[in-house]
Each structure stands twice: as C-alpha cells, then as structure tokens.
Amino acid sequence: MSENRIATVRPIAEEAATGKVAEIFADIKKTKGIDFVPNLWRVLAINPVQLEAVWTALKSLMHPEAVGRTSPLDAATRETIALVVSATNGCAYCVNSHTAALRKLGTSNDALGEILAIAGLFNMTNALAEGYQVEPDLLPPLD
Amino acid sequence: MSENRIATVRPIAEEAATGKVAEIFADIKKTKGIDFVPNLWRVLAINPVQLEAVWTALKSLMHPEAVGRTSPLDAATRETIALVVSATNGCAYCVNSHTAALRKLGTSNDALGEILAIAGLFNMTNALAEGYQVEPDLLPPLD
Amino acid sequence: MSENRIATVRPIAEEAATGKVAEIFADIKKTKGIDFVPNLWRVLAINPVQLEAVWTALKSLMHPEAVGRTSPLDAATRETIALVVSATNGCAYCVNSHTAALRKLGTSNDALGEILAIAGLFNMTNALAEGYQVEPDLLPPLD
Amino acid sequence: MSENRIATVRPIAEEAATGKVAEIFADIKKTKGIDFVPNLWRVLAINPVQLEAVWTALKSLMHPEAVGRTSPLDAATRETIALVVSATNGCAYCVNSHTAALRKLGTSNDALGEILAIAGLFNMTNALAEGYQVEPDLLPPLD
Amino acid sequence: MSENRIATVRPIAEEAATGKVAEIFADIKKTKGIDFVPNLWRVLAINPVQLEAVWTALKSLMHPEAVGRTSPLDAATRETIALVVSATNGCAYCVNSHTAALRKLGTSNDALGEILAIAGLFNMTNALAEGYQVEPDLLPPLD
Amino acid sequence: MSENRIATVRPIAEEAATGKVAEIFADIKKTKGIDFVPNLWRVLAINPVQLEAVWTALKSLMHPEAVGRTSPLDAATRETIALVVSATNGCAYCVNSHTAALRKLGTSNDALGEILAIAGLFNMTNALAEGYQVEPDLLPPLD
C-alpha cells in the first residue's frame, strides 16, 4: 500500500513546525485521533495559507462533531464519497488514505468491492451518456 | 433540470423495439418501477449487445434484490456513489438522473449539499496530492 | 445534434479573415473537402499563433495524405480514437464533430455502438484499477 | 513496464479460489489464452459479484468469438480503444496491460506512436473546445 | 455565453436569504464588488455549511486583500489558473465565469488565446506522458 | 522527485538518433538550454512524425523567442498553466517536469503553494458547478 514516489517539495517535519502550522498540525492529530501528521498536510504546510484553507474546509465537512455540528451523512458514507472521487480521478495517495480510513471504520472486502464496482459502473455509463450526448429525461418540477 | 442537447443517434422508441431489445426495455421498466424507458437505454439500444452488457452489469449492482442477492450497501449509498462519480466527471445526463433517484429515496437538500460538498472537497485534495506527487503514508499491513 | 451554448469569444467570420488566418481557413476547407470553416477553427483564430499550432498538428496526424505521408492507421481508426477521447472527456463539440466524421466514413450504428461500449467498458476498468491501485502484471522485456 | 505500487487489497491467489471465483479465473485464462490470472481480476475477486459483472461485460465486448458473435470491430481496433481511454485517464495498470495486448497483436512502434499522438491531439482539442465553450456546428439531420 | 441548463436544485433567491446565508451573500457582493449573487453561490446555499466552507476557502485564496494578506500571485494569474482548470475539466459554468473575470481584468483575445492554447498543449503532453508511462527525468535534489 | 515506473517503449538514446530525430533532439537542447534530452522526447521519438508534431506545437507556444515572436504571457505564467493542467490530470512525469521548470524560473515555495491551492480550489468548484448543473450567469454581450 505504498508507491515509490517522492513529493516535489520537502514536507515540513512535525518538529520543525511553528506558529500557525504547529497549531494546525496539533489540531489535525487531535481531530483525527492519530499520532502523526499525514504527508499531505506536511506538504501543504509549505504555504500556511493553503494549509489553513484546506484544513478548515476538510475539518468542517469530514469532522462535523469537532466543529459542533451534526452531519446528515455518517462517517462511512463520507469516506465512501472520498474513495469514489479518488478512484475516479486516479489519485494514488488519496486511494490509499481513504481505503485505510474505511478499513478503520470496519468496511469489509465485500463492501469495498461493492463501492468500487459501482464507482466503476458509473464511470462506464458517464462515458456512454457523454459519448452519445444523451438528452436528460423529462423530470418532474423541483417543487 | 433539462439541457438543450440532441443525442448523436436516434433513440429507439419503445414501440419500435423488438426481440432482445423489447425484452430488456420491459425488464428496465419492471426492475426500476417506472413507466417509461429512460433516454440512455433507448440510445444504447442501437446496438443490442451493448444494451445487454450495460444493463446486466447495472441490474446486478444497482438492483441486487432483482437478481436475488443482498448488497452490503443500501440504495441511498449506491445512488450517492453514482452522483459523486457523475459530478466528478461532469456528466449532465447522469447528474440529472441520479439527483432524481436520490430525491425519490427521500434525500433532503441538506444531505444533497453535504454529498456534493464532500465530492468537491476531495476533487480539491486529489488535485493537491497529485500536484505535489505526495507519497502515500506508511500504512499497516493488509492482514 | 446541437447544444444551446454560445462560445466565450466571437468566432472570426470567414469573410473577415485576412493574412495567415485566411490562408489557414482555405487550407482547412481544401484539406477536409468541406465548404465551410467549422466553429472550432473560427474560434481558435482569435489568436493566429494558436490557430496555426493546432492546425499544423492536426493536419499532420489526421490528414497524412495532405502532407505527403502514409499513416499506419486508416481514417476510420483515427476518427475512432478521436471519438473515444471525446467521450471519455465529455466534450460536446468534439463528440458531435467526430461522430459526424465517422458517419461520413460509413460507420454504422452497430459499429458506433461497439466503439462507445468498449470506451465505456475501459472507463469502468480504469476506475477499478486505480481504485485498488492494482500493480501492473510482470510483462516480458521490451526486446 | 512495472510500477512500484501495492494494491490496497490482497489479491486472491489462483490456488485459493473456489466456486464461482475459480470458474471465472479458469474462463479468463481460457478465453484470453494465457496461463495466469492478471492482477486486476485477482483483486476484483474480493467481491465475486463484482468479478462476475466486470468479466461478463468484458468477455462479451472484447472476446466476441467466445460468446458466439461477430464484432463489427477487429481485435486491434478494440485494444486501440482500450489504450486510448487508459492514456486519457492516466491509468498505469491499464496502459501497461493494453500496450502489451497491442504488441501481442503485432502493433509496431510506428503504429503505437500514431495511436498515442492522435489520442494526445484530441485531448488538446477537447480542452480547447471546452475552454471556449464552442458551439457544435450545424449538422445534417440524423436520417 | 449561456447554456440552456437548469440546476438540479432551486437556487436561493437573494431576498429569501436569512441568517448566515444572508451574511455570506452580502460578503460575496462586497468582496467581489458586484451587485448580484452569482448562481453558484445561490445553489450552494441550499446547505449553509457547504456555502461557508467553499466561500471561506475561495475568499482566502482569490481575494487575499479582503482577508488582509498579500498573495505571491497577481489577480490575472489567479484567474488564469481558474480558467485553465475549468477548461481541462470541461466545466461550462466555470469557463464562462472565469473568462468574464479575465475580461474584467483587461485580458485581450490574444492573451486568452495563448492561455487556452497552452492549456490545450499540456492536455496533449499529459496524455502522451501517461500513455507511455514515461519515467520522470532525474532531477536535482530539493535543496 | 522520481517515480519507479518504466516506460512501455524503449526511449531512443541520444547517440542512437539520426536524421530528423537527431535534428529535433539538438533543437530541444538548444531551445531549452539543457544538456540532455528529457525522457518524454526520447519516447515520442519512436515515431518521428509524432515527435515533430508535438515539438513544433510546444516550441511555438512555450519558446516564443525561439520562433521570433513575443508572447502576451511571461515564462512563469506559461509554466504555471502547464503545472496546473498536470495537477488536474494527475500526470506524474508532467508535475515533476513543470515544477522543476518553475523552480528554475525562481518560483518560491510560497508561490508554488498558492498556485496549487488555487488549482485545487477550482477543481472543487468545478465539481460543484457540474454536480448541480448550475446555469451560467447572464453575462454582458461580447462587444
């Protein structure tokens, strides 16, 4: 579950982080309940504005309890969406990371297989609908 | 919820369908519990082998009860995956169709907003992880 | 086979073209054996360097006879590649244009259905291979 | 022709396969005339429903003779479509696999270069047509 | 510069907005110096958490002066990035919106043509590099 | 800044190049001011028509001074577009190559972070605009 690539920038080491970056690193570990800062965040930290913008959005949407709100979606559905986007875009880091998150939530091989099979299926029908420029069906009005 | 496009092939009208195509059209309506054949299927019918290949896969994965199996995912999660793939790929027909399917299953504006916000979020982090070629984190072994 | 969109720039009318642009417009019509300049080229003409760069590449690869060479691929295979890329990317203009080109070359509904079904199929397997980060099989050496 | 990645799930070994999975593994080897089960299929086998859905579609479209039908496309055109989709999506496993398949069918470096050059070309024109939102040309009616 | 599509949800009218949504609508108009709320924001408002997450990220990155910071990039470069992403993804709304923003900043047809020609060019080389799985060149160390 | 992949074709060694290929290799080194031929060009050289088509387009758009013209965009903006396309498409070779080019032009970590953060941001909003099929705003006429 690793790939032999080296990031184009030197990730910020946890012990080298100061100020706003150190604060966000601590918040990431606390919010996610993990004892290391994943590589993505250490790379984003080369530009603290970027780190804060991405973390603020992700914390609000993926850790609703940490910002005092209740999400209409449960944690497994949220991670399913993350994996499906990552499979569709072919993002190696992201596929590894969100598969690991689903595992932590108890997702079985059977469920993982179903998630990805359905993601694959709609990548097929998307190409077909676009490849023929199919017209949307007449749908009922919004209200 | 419509777009002014015309498919590149003439869709097969329900009343013009015969043989294998007519059978599949009937199965689509019965399996989905609808009284018309959506445009995508009428277009795919220009090549019956294609129609059967796509319908067989979709029926098995999206209508498990119709093939006598139980899916580890519920219907709303399956349609959520479909919408998320379609939003990521930017497929107009598919976004309309799967939003309508989620509505039929009772998805509120609030839940729809959360689904798409999370899909958007991971399209952002995917571009970041790829844009820096971030190395996957060391993960625990598979077993 | 049209979509209600308006380009973000005003296309250059044939009769308004002068100099290099007029020359390329004439070459497009002659090379393609058509009596009008398709919209894509009229839009690209807002920047003549761009028009020339794209036309030079396309003429060389898609109209080999016009540059005095023989291609290892026939015209139908070349247009098939064009349509498959366009379906995968979901490009409305391009799907319409390359479907029309295939029709002109005599492609039947049956063959068109097979082309797009296979394009759809591999959009499915691509998402699966990426969604699991499947390792390439051991392949024989290059020579 | 390999990449240092490890799939996110443990592929099913051929000798560990039983029941439906063993049957499909045998069919894959026989249909493709190879003496091993490629990694993609061993990974898909974590969920037998998924394995069957994907294999059924692929067998029907890519091995028409095995299901007793004649395809309007020859084997090289079918693999060309597969490679072009995989190059457009950037799928490492798939590019390796379909390049190998084309080699087996006798595709020369020259033809491979032409296939990918044309795939590259239309990825360029797709971005241009979308980047300007070019309107489709007026096309002749369908019949 | 419009397309005949209807959003899948009813956009929130400005005069119907209350609380957090009304505050953000006002901030969007003030920050962007416009007198209406663009459709994207009115649609995102169906879920206020989503509206706030996207606006917070966009305000910070695209309107640095409004959050009291200086960006290393000027406004035209920022909008160029936005247009290039949108052309690559084929997003109709976004292409229209970011072309209009570039126009407001004084971008000529000539510059627009150069931006999109280069975006097209690298969509071509990306497909080629992926289509051959080209190995990265040996690069100098990071420091 | 490397990835463990092996191209699907054997790159042409500089010392093995003859005729048109040798000429283009020399022009690439001279135009780019480097003392080696990057892997992409050595791979494209398996088909000289392809090599020439891609190099002609790239030289004209990315090295305007070498073809005696002035571009409306500066070199850093051109490479920024290249990186943003590559991040959006997830092209490993291209991300490495264009990050190195930006470094050579003096781009700081701070600016790189801002470029990719904005690229990420619009990948998010693109998925949202497509995921809701948002209608373009009414825009002022073209003239």
PDB file of N, CA, C and O in Angstrom, chain B residues 4-5 9 15 17-18 33 38-39 44 47-49 59 63 76 78 82 87-88 99 103 121 131 133 137:
ATOM      1  N   ASN B   4     -30.479  21.497 -23.377  1.00  0.00           N
ATOM      2  CA  ASN B   4     -30.872  21.544 -24.764  1.00  0.00           C
ATOM      3  C   ASN B   4     -29.870  20.838 -25.673  1.00  0.00           C
ATOM      4  O   ASN B   4     -29.195  21.472 -26.471  1.00  0.00           O
ATOM      5  N   ARG B   5     -29.759  19.539 -25.552  1.00  0.00           N
ATOM      6  CA  ARG B   5     -28.867  18.812 -26.437  1.00  0.00           C
ATOM      7  C   ARG B   5     -29.657  17.726 -27.155  1.00  0.00           C
ATOM      8  O   ARG B   5     -30.720  17.318 -26.699  1.00  0.00           O
ATOM      9  N   VAL B   9     -27.374   9.907 -31.962  1.00  0.00           N
ATOM     10  CA  VAL B   9     -28.095   8.839 -32.668  1.00  0.00           C
ATOM     11  C   VAL B   9     -29.569   8.960 -32.297  1.00  0.00           C
ATOM     12  O   VAL B   9     -29.926   9.530 -31.274  1.00  0.00           O
ATOM     13  N   GLU B  15     -42.028   1.582 -28.738  1.00  0.00           N
ATOM     14  CA  GLU B  15     -42.955   0.797 -29.575  1.00  0.00           C
ATOM     15  C   GLU B  15     -42.248   0.208 -30.804  1.00  0.00           C
ATOM     16  O   GLU B  15     -42.778  -0.687 -31.453  1.00  0.00           O
ATOM     17  N   ALA B  17     -39.268  -1.231 -30.504  1.00  0.00           N
ATOM     18  CA  ALA B  17     -38.358  -2.272 -30.030  1.00  0.00           C
ATOM     19  C   ALA B  17     -38.927  -3.662 -30.264  1.00  0.00           C
ATOM     20  O   ALA B  17     -40.120  -3.893 -30.089  1.00  0.00           O
ATOM     21  N   THR B  18     -38.029  -4.576 -30.650  1.00  0.00           N
ATOM     22  CA  THR B  18     -38.451  -5.962 -30.865  1.00  0.00           C
ATOM     23  C   THR B  18     -37.402  -6.893 -30.253  1.00  0.00           C
ATOM     24  O   THR B  18     -36.305  -6.448 -29.886  1.00  0.00           O
ATOM     25  N   GLY B  33     -39.322   0.024 -11.646  1.00  0.00           N
ATOM     26  CA  GLY B  33     -40.635   0.504 -11.220  1.00  0.00           C
ATOM     27  C   GLY B  33     -41.013   1.833 -11.854  1.00  0.00           C
ATOM     28  O   GLY B  33     -41.571   2.709 -11.199  1.00  0.00           O
ATOM     29  N   PRO B  38     -35.847   5.260 -19.884  1.00  0.00           N
ATOM     30  CA  PRO B  38     -35.032   6.483 -19.924  1.00  0.00           C
ATOM     31  C   PRO B  38     -34.191   6.557 -21.203  1.00  0.00           C
ATOM     32  O   PRO B  38     -33.809   5.540 -21.788  1.00  0.00           O
ATOM     33  N   ASN B  39     -33.880   7.795 -21.600  1.00  0.00           N
ATOM     34  CA  ASN B  39     -33.183   8.036 -22.869  1.00  0.00           C
ATOM     35  C   ASN B  39     -31.880   7.259 -23.018  1.00  0.00           C
ATOM     36  O   ASN B  39     -31.552   6.794 -24.107  1.00  0.00           O
ATOM     37  N   LEU B  44     -28.640   3.392 -26.103  1.00  0.00           N
ATOM     38  CA  LEU B  44     -27.768   2.199 -26.099  1.00  0.00           C
ATOM     39  C   LEU B  44     -28.351   1.096 -26.975  1.00  0.00           C
ATOM     40  O   LEU B  44     -27.607   0.254 -27.494  1.00  0.00           O
ATOM     41  N   ASN B  47     -27.347  -0.726 -30.444  1.00  0.00           N
ATOM     42  CA  ASN B  47     -26.502  -1.920 -30.533  1.00  0.00           C
ATOM     43  C   ASN B  47     -26.913  -2.839 -29.395  1.00  0.00           C
ATOM     44  O   ASN B  47     -26.520  -2.627 -28.242  1.00  0.00           O
ATOM     45  N   PRO B  48     -27.715  -3.876 -29.683  1.00  0.00           N
ATOM     46  CA  PRO B  48     -28.286  -4.708 -28.615  1.00  0.00           C
ATOM     47  C   PRO B  48     -27.239  -5.388 -27.712  1.00  0.00           C
ATOM     48  O   PRO B  48     -27.497  -5.592 -26.526  1.00  0.00           O
ATOM     49  N   VAL B  49     -26.062  -5.705 -28.251  1.00  0.00           N
ATOM     50  CA  VAL B  49     -25.011  -6.303 -27.417  1.00  0.00           C
ATOM     51  C   VAL B  49     -24.592  -5.323 -26.325  1.00  0.00           C
ATOM     52  O   VAL B  49     -24.410  -5.680 -25.160  1.00  0.00           O
ATOM     53  N   LYS B  59     -27.971  -3.846 -13.556  1.00  0.00           N
ATOM     54  CA  LYS B  59     -29.016  -4.554 -12.794  1.00  0.00           C
ATOM     55  C   LYS B  59     -28.395  -5.298 -11.613  1.00  0.00           C
ATOM     56  O   LYS B  59     -28.907  -5.249 -10.490  1.00  0.00           O
ATOM     57  N   HIS B  63     -29.564  -3.106  -8.616  1.00  0.00           N
ATOM     58  CA  HIS B  63     -30.855  -3.693  -8.252  1.00  0.00           C
ATOM     59  C   HIS B  63     -30.629  -5.112  -7.730  1.00  0.00           C
ATOM     60  O   HIS B  63     -31.132  -6.081  -8.314  1.00  0.00           O
ATOM     61  N   ALA B  76     -29.541   4.253  -0.976  1.00  0.00           N
ATOM     62  CA  ALA B  76     -29.122   5.659  -0.973  1.00  0.00           C
ATOM     63  C   ALA B  76     -27.604   5.770  -1.130  1.00  0.00           C
ATOM     64  O   ALA B  76     -27.115   6.672  -1.814  1.00  0.00           O
ATOM     65  N   ARG B  78     -25.728   3.640  -2.719  1.00  0.00           N
ATOM     66  CA  ARG B  78     -25.434   3.312  -4.123  1.00  0.00           C
ATOM     67  C   ARG B  78     -25.682   4.509  -5.046  1.00  0.00           C
ATOM     68  O   ARG B  78     -24.873   4.807  -5.923  1.00  0.00           O
ATOM     69  N   ALA B  82     -23.157   6.990  -7.389  1.00  0.00           N
ATOM     70  CA  ALA B  82     -23.468   7.325  -8.783  1.00  0.00           C
ATOM     71  C   ALA B  82     -23.407   8.838  -9.005  1.00  0.00           C
ATOM     72  O   ALA B  82     -22.839   9.312 -10.001  1.00  0.00           O
ATOM     73  N   ALA B  87     -20.741  13.888 -10.865  1.00  0.00           N
ATOM     74  CA  ALA B  87     -20.314  15.264 -10.590  1.00  0.00           C
ATOM     75  C   ALA B  87     -18.827  15.410 -10.906  1.00  0.00           C
ATOM     76  O   ALA B  87     -18.399  16.406 -11.482  1.00  0.00           O
ATOM     77  N   THR B  88     -18.044  14.409 -10.542  1.00  0.00           N
ATOM     78  CA  THR B  88     -16.603  14.459 -10.779  1.00  0.00           C
ATOM     79  C   THR B  88     -16.295  14.458 -12.273  1.00  0.00           C
ATOM     80  O   THR B  88     -15.407  15.175 -12.740  1.00  0.00           O
ATOM     81  N   THR B  99     -29.560  12.596  -9.355  1.00  0.00           N
ATOM     82  CA  THR B  99     -30.178  13.502  -8.381  1.00  0.00           C
ATOM     83  C   THR B  99     -31.653  13.138  -8.234  1.00  0.00           C
ATOM     84  O   THR B  99     -32.186  13.082  -7.111  1.00  0.00           O
ATOM     85  N   ARG B 103     -33.624  11.956  -4.853  1.00  0.00           N
ATOM     86  CA  ARG B 103     -34.850  12.620  -4.391  1.00  0.00           C
ATOM     87  C   ARG B 103     -35.933  11.585  -4.093  1.00  0.00           C
ATOM     88  O   ARG B 103     -36.613  11.660  -3.067  1.00  0.00           O
ATOM     89  N   LEU B 121     -14.786  18.706  -2.146  1.00  0.00           N
ATOM     90  CA  LEU B 121     -13.606  18.743  -1.267  1.00  0.00           C
ATOM     91  C   LEU B 121     -12.528  17.778  -1.735  1.00  0.00           C
ATOM     92  O   LEU B 121     -11.339  18.112  -1.782  1.00  0.00           O
ATOM     93  N   GLY B 131      -0.722  17.158  -7.495  1.00  0.00           N
ATOM     94  CA  GLY B 131       0.054  18.334  -7.882  1.00  0.00           C
ATOM     95  C   GLY B 131       1.399  18.424  -7.170  1.00  0.00           C
ATOM     96  O   GLY B 131       2.315  19.093  -7.646  1.00  0.00           O
ATOM     97  N   GLN B 133       2.634  15.318  -5.974  1.00  0.00           N
ATOM     98  CA  GLN B 133       3.079  13.925  -6.020  1.00  0.00           C
ATOM     99  C   GLN B 133       3.375  13.409  -4.605  1.00  0.00           C
ATOM    100  O   GLN B 133       4.439  12.805  -4.354  1.00  0.00           O
ATOM    101  N   ASP B 137       1.265   7.595   2.901  1.00  0.00           N
ATOM    102  CA  ASP B 137       1.739   7.364   4.267  1.00  0.00           C
ATOM    103  C   ASP B 137       2.011   5.881   4.461  1.00  0.00           C
ATOM    104  O   ASP B 137       1.406   5.032   3.788  1.00  0.00           O
TER     105      ASP B 137
END
